[in-house]
Coordinates of C-alpha atoms in Angstrom, one line a residue:
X1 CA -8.1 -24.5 -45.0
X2 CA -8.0 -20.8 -44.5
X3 CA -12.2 -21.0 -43.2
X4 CA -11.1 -24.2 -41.1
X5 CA -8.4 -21.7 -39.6
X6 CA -10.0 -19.4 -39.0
X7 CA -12.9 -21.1 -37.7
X8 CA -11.0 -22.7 -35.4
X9 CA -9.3 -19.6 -33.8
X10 CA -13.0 -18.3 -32.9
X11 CA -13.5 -21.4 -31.2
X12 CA -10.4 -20.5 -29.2
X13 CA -11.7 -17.4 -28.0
X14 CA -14.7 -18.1 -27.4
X15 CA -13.5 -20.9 -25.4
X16 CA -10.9 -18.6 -23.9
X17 CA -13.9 -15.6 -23.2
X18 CA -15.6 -18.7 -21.4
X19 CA -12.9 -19.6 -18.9
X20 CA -12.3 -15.7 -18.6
X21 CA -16.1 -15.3 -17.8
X22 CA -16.2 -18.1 -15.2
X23 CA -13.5 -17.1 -13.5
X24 CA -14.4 -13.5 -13.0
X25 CA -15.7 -12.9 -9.5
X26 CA -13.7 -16.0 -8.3
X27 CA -12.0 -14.3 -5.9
X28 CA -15.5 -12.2 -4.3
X29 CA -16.8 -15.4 -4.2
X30 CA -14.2 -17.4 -1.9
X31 CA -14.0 -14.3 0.2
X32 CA -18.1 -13.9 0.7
X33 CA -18.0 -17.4 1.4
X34 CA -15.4 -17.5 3.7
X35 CA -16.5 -14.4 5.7
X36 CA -13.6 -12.3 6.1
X37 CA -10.5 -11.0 3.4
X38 CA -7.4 -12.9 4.0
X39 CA -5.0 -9.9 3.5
X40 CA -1.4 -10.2 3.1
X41 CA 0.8 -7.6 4.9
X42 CA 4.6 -7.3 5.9
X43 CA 6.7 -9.3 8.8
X44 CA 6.7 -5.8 10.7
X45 CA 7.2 -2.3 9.7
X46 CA 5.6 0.5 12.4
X47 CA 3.3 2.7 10.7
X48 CA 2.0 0.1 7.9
X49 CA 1.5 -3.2 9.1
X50 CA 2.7 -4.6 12.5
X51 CA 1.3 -6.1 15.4
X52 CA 0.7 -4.1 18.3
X53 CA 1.8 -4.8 22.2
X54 CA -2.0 -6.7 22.8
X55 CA -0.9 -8.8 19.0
X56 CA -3.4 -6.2 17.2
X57 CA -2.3 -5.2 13.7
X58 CA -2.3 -1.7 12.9
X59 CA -0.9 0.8 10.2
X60 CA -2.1 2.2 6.8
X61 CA -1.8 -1.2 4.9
X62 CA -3.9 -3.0 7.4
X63 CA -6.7 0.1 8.0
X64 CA -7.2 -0.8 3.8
X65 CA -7.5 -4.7 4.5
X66 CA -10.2 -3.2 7.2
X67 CA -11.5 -0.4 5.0
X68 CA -12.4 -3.1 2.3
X69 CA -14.2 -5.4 5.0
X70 CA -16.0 -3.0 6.2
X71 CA -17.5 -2.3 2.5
X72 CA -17.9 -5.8 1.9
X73 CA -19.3 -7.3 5.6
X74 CA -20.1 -4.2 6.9
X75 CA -17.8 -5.0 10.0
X76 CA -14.0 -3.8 9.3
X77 CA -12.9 -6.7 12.2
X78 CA -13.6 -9.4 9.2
X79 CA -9.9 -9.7 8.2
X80 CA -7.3 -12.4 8.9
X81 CA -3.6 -11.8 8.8
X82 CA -0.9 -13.4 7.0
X83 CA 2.6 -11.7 7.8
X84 CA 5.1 -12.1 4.5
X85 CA 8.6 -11.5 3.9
X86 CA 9.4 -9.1 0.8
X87 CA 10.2 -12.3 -1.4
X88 CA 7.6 -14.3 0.2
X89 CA 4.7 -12.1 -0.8
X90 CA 3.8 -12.4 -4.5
X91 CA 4.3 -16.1 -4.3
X92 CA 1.6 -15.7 -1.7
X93 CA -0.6 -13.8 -4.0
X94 CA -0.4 -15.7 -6.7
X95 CA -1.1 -19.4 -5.3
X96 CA -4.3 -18.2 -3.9
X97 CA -2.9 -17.8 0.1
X98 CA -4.0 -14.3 0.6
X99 CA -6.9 -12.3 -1.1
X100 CA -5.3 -9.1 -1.7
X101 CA -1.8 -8.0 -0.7
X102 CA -1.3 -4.7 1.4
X103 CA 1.7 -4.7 2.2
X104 CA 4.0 -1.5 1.4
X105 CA 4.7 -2.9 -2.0
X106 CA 5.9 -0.5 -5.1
X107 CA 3.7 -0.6 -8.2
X108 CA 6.0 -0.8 -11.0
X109 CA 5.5 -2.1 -14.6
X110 CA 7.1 -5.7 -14.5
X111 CA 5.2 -6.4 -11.4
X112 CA 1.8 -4.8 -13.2
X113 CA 2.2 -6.9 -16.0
X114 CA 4.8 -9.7 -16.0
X115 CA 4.0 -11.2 -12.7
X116 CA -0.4 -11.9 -13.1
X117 CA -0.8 -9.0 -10.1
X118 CA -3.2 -5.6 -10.5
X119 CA -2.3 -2.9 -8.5
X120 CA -5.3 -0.9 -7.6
X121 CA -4.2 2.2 -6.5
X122 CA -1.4 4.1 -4.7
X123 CA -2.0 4.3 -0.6
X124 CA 1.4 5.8 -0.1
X125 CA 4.0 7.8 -2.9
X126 CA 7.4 6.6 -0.9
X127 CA 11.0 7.5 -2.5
X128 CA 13.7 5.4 -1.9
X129 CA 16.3 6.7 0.8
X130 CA 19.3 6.3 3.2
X131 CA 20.0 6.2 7.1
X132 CA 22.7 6.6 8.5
X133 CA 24.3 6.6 11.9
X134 CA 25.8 10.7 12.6
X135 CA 28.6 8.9 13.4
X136 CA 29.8 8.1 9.8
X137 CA 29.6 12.1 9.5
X138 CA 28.2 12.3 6.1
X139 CA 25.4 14.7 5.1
X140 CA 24.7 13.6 2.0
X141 CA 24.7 10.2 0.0
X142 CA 27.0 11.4 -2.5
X143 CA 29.7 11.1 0.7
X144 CA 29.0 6.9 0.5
X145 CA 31.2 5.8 -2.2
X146 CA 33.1 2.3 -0.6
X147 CA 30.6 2.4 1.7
X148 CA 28.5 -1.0 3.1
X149 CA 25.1 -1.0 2.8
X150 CA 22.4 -2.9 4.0
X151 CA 19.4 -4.4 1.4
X152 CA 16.4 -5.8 1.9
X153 CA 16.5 -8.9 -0.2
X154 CA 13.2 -9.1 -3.0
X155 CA 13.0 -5.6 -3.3
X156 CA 13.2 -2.6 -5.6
X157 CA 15.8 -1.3 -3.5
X158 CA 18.4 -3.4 -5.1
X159 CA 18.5 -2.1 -8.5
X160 CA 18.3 1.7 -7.3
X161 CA 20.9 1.5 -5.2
X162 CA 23.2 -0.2 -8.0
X163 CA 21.6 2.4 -10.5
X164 CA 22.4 5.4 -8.5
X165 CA 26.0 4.5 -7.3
X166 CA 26.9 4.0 -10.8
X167 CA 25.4 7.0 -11.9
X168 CA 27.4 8.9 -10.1
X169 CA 30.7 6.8 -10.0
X170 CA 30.6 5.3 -6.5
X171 CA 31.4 2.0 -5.2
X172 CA 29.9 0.0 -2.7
X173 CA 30.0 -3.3 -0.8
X174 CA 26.0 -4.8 -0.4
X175 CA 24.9 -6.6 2.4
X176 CA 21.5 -8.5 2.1
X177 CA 18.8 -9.7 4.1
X178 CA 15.3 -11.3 4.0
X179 CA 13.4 -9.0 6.3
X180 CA 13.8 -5.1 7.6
X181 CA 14.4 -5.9 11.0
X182 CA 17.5 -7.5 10.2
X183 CA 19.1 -5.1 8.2
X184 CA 18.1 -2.4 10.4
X185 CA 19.8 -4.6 13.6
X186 CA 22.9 -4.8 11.1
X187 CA 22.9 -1.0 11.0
X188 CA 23.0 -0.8 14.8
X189 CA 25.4 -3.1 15.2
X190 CA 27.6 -1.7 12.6
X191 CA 28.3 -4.1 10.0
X192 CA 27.5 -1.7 7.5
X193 CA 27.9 2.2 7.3
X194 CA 24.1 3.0 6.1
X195 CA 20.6 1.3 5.5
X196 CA 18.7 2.0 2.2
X197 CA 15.1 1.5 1.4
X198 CA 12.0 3.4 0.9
X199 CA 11.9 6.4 3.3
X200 CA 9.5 5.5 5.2
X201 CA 10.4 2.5 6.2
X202 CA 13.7 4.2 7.1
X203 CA 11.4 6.3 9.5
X204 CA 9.6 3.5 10.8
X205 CA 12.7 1.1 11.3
X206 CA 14.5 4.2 13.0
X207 CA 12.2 4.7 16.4
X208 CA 12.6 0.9 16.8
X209 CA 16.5 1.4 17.1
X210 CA 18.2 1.9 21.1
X211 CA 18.8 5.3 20.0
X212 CA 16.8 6.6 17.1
X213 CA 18.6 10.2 17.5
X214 CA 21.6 8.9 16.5
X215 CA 20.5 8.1 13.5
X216 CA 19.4 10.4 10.5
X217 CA 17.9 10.0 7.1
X218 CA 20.1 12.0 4.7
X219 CA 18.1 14.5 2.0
X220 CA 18.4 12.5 -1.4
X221 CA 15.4 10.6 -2.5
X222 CA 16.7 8.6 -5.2
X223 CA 13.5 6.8 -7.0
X224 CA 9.8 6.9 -7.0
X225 CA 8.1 4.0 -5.0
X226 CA 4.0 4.7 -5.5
X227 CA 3.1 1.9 -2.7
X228 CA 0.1 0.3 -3.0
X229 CA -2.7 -2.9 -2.6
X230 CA -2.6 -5.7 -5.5
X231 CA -5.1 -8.3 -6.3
X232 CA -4.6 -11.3 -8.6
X233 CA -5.9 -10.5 -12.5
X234 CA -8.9 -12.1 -14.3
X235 CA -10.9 -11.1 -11.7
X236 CA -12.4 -7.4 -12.1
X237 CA -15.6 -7.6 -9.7
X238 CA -12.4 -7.7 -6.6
X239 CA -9.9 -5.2 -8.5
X240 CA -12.9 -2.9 -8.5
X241 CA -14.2 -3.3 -5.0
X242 CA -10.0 -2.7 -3.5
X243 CA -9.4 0.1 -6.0
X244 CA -13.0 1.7 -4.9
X245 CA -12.2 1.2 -1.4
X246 CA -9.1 3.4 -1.5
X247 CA -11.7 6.0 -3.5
X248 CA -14.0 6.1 -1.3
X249 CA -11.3 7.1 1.8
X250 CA -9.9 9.7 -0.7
X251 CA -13.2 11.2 -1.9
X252 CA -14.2 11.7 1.9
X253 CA -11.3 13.3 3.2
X254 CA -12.0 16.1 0.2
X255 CA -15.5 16.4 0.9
X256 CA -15.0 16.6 4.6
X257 CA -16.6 13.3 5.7
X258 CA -15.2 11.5 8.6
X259 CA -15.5 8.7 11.6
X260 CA -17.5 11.2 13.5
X261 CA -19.8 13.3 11.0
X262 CA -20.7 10.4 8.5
X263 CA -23.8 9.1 9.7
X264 CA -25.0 12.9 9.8
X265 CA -24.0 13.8 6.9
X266 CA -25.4 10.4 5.7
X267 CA -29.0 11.7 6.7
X268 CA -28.9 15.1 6.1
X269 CA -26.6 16.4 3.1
X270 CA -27.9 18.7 0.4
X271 CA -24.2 18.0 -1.5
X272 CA -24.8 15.7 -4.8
X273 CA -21.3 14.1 -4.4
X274 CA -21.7 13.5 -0.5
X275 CA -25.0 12.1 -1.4
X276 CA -24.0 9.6 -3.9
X277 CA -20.8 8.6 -2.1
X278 CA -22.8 7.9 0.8
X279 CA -25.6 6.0 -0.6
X280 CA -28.3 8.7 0.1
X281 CA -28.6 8.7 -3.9
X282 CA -28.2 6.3 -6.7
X283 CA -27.1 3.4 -7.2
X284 CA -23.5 3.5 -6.7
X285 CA -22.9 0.8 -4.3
X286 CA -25.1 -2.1 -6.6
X287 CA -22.3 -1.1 -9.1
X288 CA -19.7 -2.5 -7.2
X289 CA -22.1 -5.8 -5.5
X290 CA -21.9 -3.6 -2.4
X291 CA -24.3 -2.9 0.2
X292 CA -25.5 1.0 -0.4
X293 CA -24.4 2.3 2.7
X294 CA -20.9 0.8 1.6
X295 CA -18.8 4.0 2.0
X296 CA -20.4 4.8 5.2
X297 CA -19.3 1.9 7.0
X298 CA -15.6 2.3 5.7
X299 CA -15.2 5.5 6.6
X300 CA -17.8 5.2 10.1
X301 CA -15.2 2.3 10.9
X302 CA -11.9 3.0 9.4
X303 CA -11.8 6.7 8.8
X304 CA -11.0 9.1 5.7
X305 CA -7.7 8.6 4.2
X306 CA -6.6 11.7 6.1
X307 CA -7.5 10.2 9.7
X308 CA -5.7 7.0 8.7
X309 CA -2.4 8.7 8.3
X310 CA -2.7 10.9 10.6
X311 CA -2.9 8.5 13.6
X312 CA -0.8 5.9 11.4
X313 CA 2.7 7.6 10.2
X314 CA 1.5 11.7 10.5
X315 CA 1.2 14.5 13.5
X316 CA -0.8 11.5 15.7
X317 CA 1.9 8.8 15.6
X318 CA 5.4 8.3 16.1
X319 CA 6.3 9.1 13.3
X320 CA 5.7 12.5 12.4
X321 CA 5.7 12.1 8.4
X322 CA 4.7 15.4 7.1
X323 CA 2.2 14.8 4.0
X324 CA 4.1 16.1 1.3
X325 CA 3.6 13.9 -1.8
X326 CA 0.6 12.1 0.0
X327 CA -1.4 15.3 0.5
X328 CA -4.8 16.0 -1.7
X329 CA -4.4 17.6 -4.9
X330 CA -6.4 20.5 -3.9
X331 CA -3.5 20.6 -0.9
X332 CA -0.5 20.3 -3.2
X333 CA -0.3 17.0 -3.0
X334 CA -0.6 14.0 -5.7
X335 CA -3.2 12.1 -3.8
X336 CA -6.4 12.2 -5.9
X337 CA -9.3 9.8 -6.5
X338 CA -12.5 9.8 -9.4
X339 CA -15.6 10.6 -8.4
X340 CA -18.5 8.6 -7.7
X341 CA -20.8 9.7 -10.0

């Protein structure tokens, strides 16, 4: 009985490594085949992912779903759009809809594991945060207690906010709603006293108000909120190519490739690590079932990661984020990416 057992519990997994097997690559597949990455990104958020005055999407999540069709096609245009509420957009991930979601979404460990997602990097490290009208004449968050504040519904927000009021023995009355735009209306109109999410969202949701100087973000950061993309799992060939994509933006930025030096450099480095990133040597690209000039065409198209927030959410845009967390490591910053090698 005991061979018969065990007998049969190899034939499980083997049966189990099959199905593994032949779905790996599922998702490459559909996309090649398809001809462009459906990408999932938010309902609207300046800086990340929203639609410009001409409908054109722009912002740091959607440069990525560009960056990785630019690797992929060779043409970073090859993306298709699908706007998603906060609690609208795992659902979306997980039933197939979109291919990848970019979409200013924190990386934490029920998501990683409980919920069939891979996150494949950190685009943005975000803390969650409060605005406030300078009318309430607060200073601080620790001045909120019976205050009402406005939540994004199907986010992380909810349970910091309840974590740090009771930490430190404060009250509150919540007021939820599906998107940011609504709760940031809410906070204009003054149904409730302050609006809490991740920072910079607070930013972003602050130059779309009638008067953004009125308004301030007060100094406490109360959580960490790494943001980043997140593919289905089972399917490594795609978690690799995403995760790679963000590498590749990082590892230029440090090397001093970018839009307008990296055909040059392309042709005419003596640097080892610009050579291989670039394709001028090895086989790096064939690793990942990527053209070789991969890395070129992300960066020729979409820019280093340091151009991308620069005319996204830094010095170039509205604004104004300083770099802070989300500077290179060599810079003091926790933004840091392997090698290709």
């Amino acid at each position: 009985m005991k061979i018969k057992s065990t007998l049969a519990v190899l034939s499980a997994a083997v049966a189990l490594g099959v199905g593994a097997n032949a779905h790996a690559g599922a998702t490459l597949d559909a996309v090649k085949n398809n001809g462009f990455v459906q990408c999932g990104i938010s309902d609207g958020l300046p800086g990340f992912s929203y639609a410009d005055a001409k409908g054109q999407y722009k912002g740091i999540d959607v440069d990525i779903c560009r960056a990785v069709a630019a690797a992929l096609f060779g043409d970073a245009s090859k993306v298709k759009y699908s706007p998603l509420t906060a609690k609208e957009r795992f659902t979306a991930l997980q039933s197939g809809e979109v291919d990848m979601l970019s979409r200013n979404t924190t990386w934490t460990s029920s998501r990683d594991a409980a919920m069939g997602l891979n996150f494949t990097g950190v685009t943005y490290y975000d803390g969650q945060g409060f605005l406030v009208n300078k009318e309430l004449g607060v200073k601080s968050a620790k001045e909120l207690d019976g205050a009402t504040v406005c939540i994004q519904a199907g986010t992380t927000t909810e349970l910091n906010l309840s974590d740090y009021f009771r930490a430190n023995g404060m009250n509150y009355t919540p007021i939820t709603y599906d998107t940011s735009d609504e709760s940031a209306k809410s906070l204009e109109s003054g149904r409730c006293d302050v609006l809490t999410s991740d920072q910079s969202q607070l930013y972003a949701q602050r130059i779309k108000l009638a008067n953004p100087e009125q308004y301030i973000v007060l100094p406490e950061v109360i959580s960490k909120e790494p943001l980043g993309p997140a593919v289905r799992q089972g399917d490594e060939e795609w978690f690799d190519i995403v995760r790679w994509t963000l590498f590749a933006m990082l590892n230029a930025e440090e090397l001093g490739i970018n839009s307008s030096n990296v055909e040059e450099m392309a042709k005419t480095t003596k640097n080892p690590d610009v050579a291989r990133l670039l394709g001028a040597e090895g086989e790096y690209g064939k690793d990942l079932n990527l053209p070789k000039d991969w890395a070129v065409q992300i960066i020729k198209q979409v820019g280093n990661y340091g151009e991308v927030f620069a005319r996204n959410v830094g010095a170039d845009s509205d604004l104004k984020i300083e770099r802070g967390l989300n500077a290179l490591w060599k810079d003091g910053g926790l933004q840091y990416a392997p090698p290709v090698r």
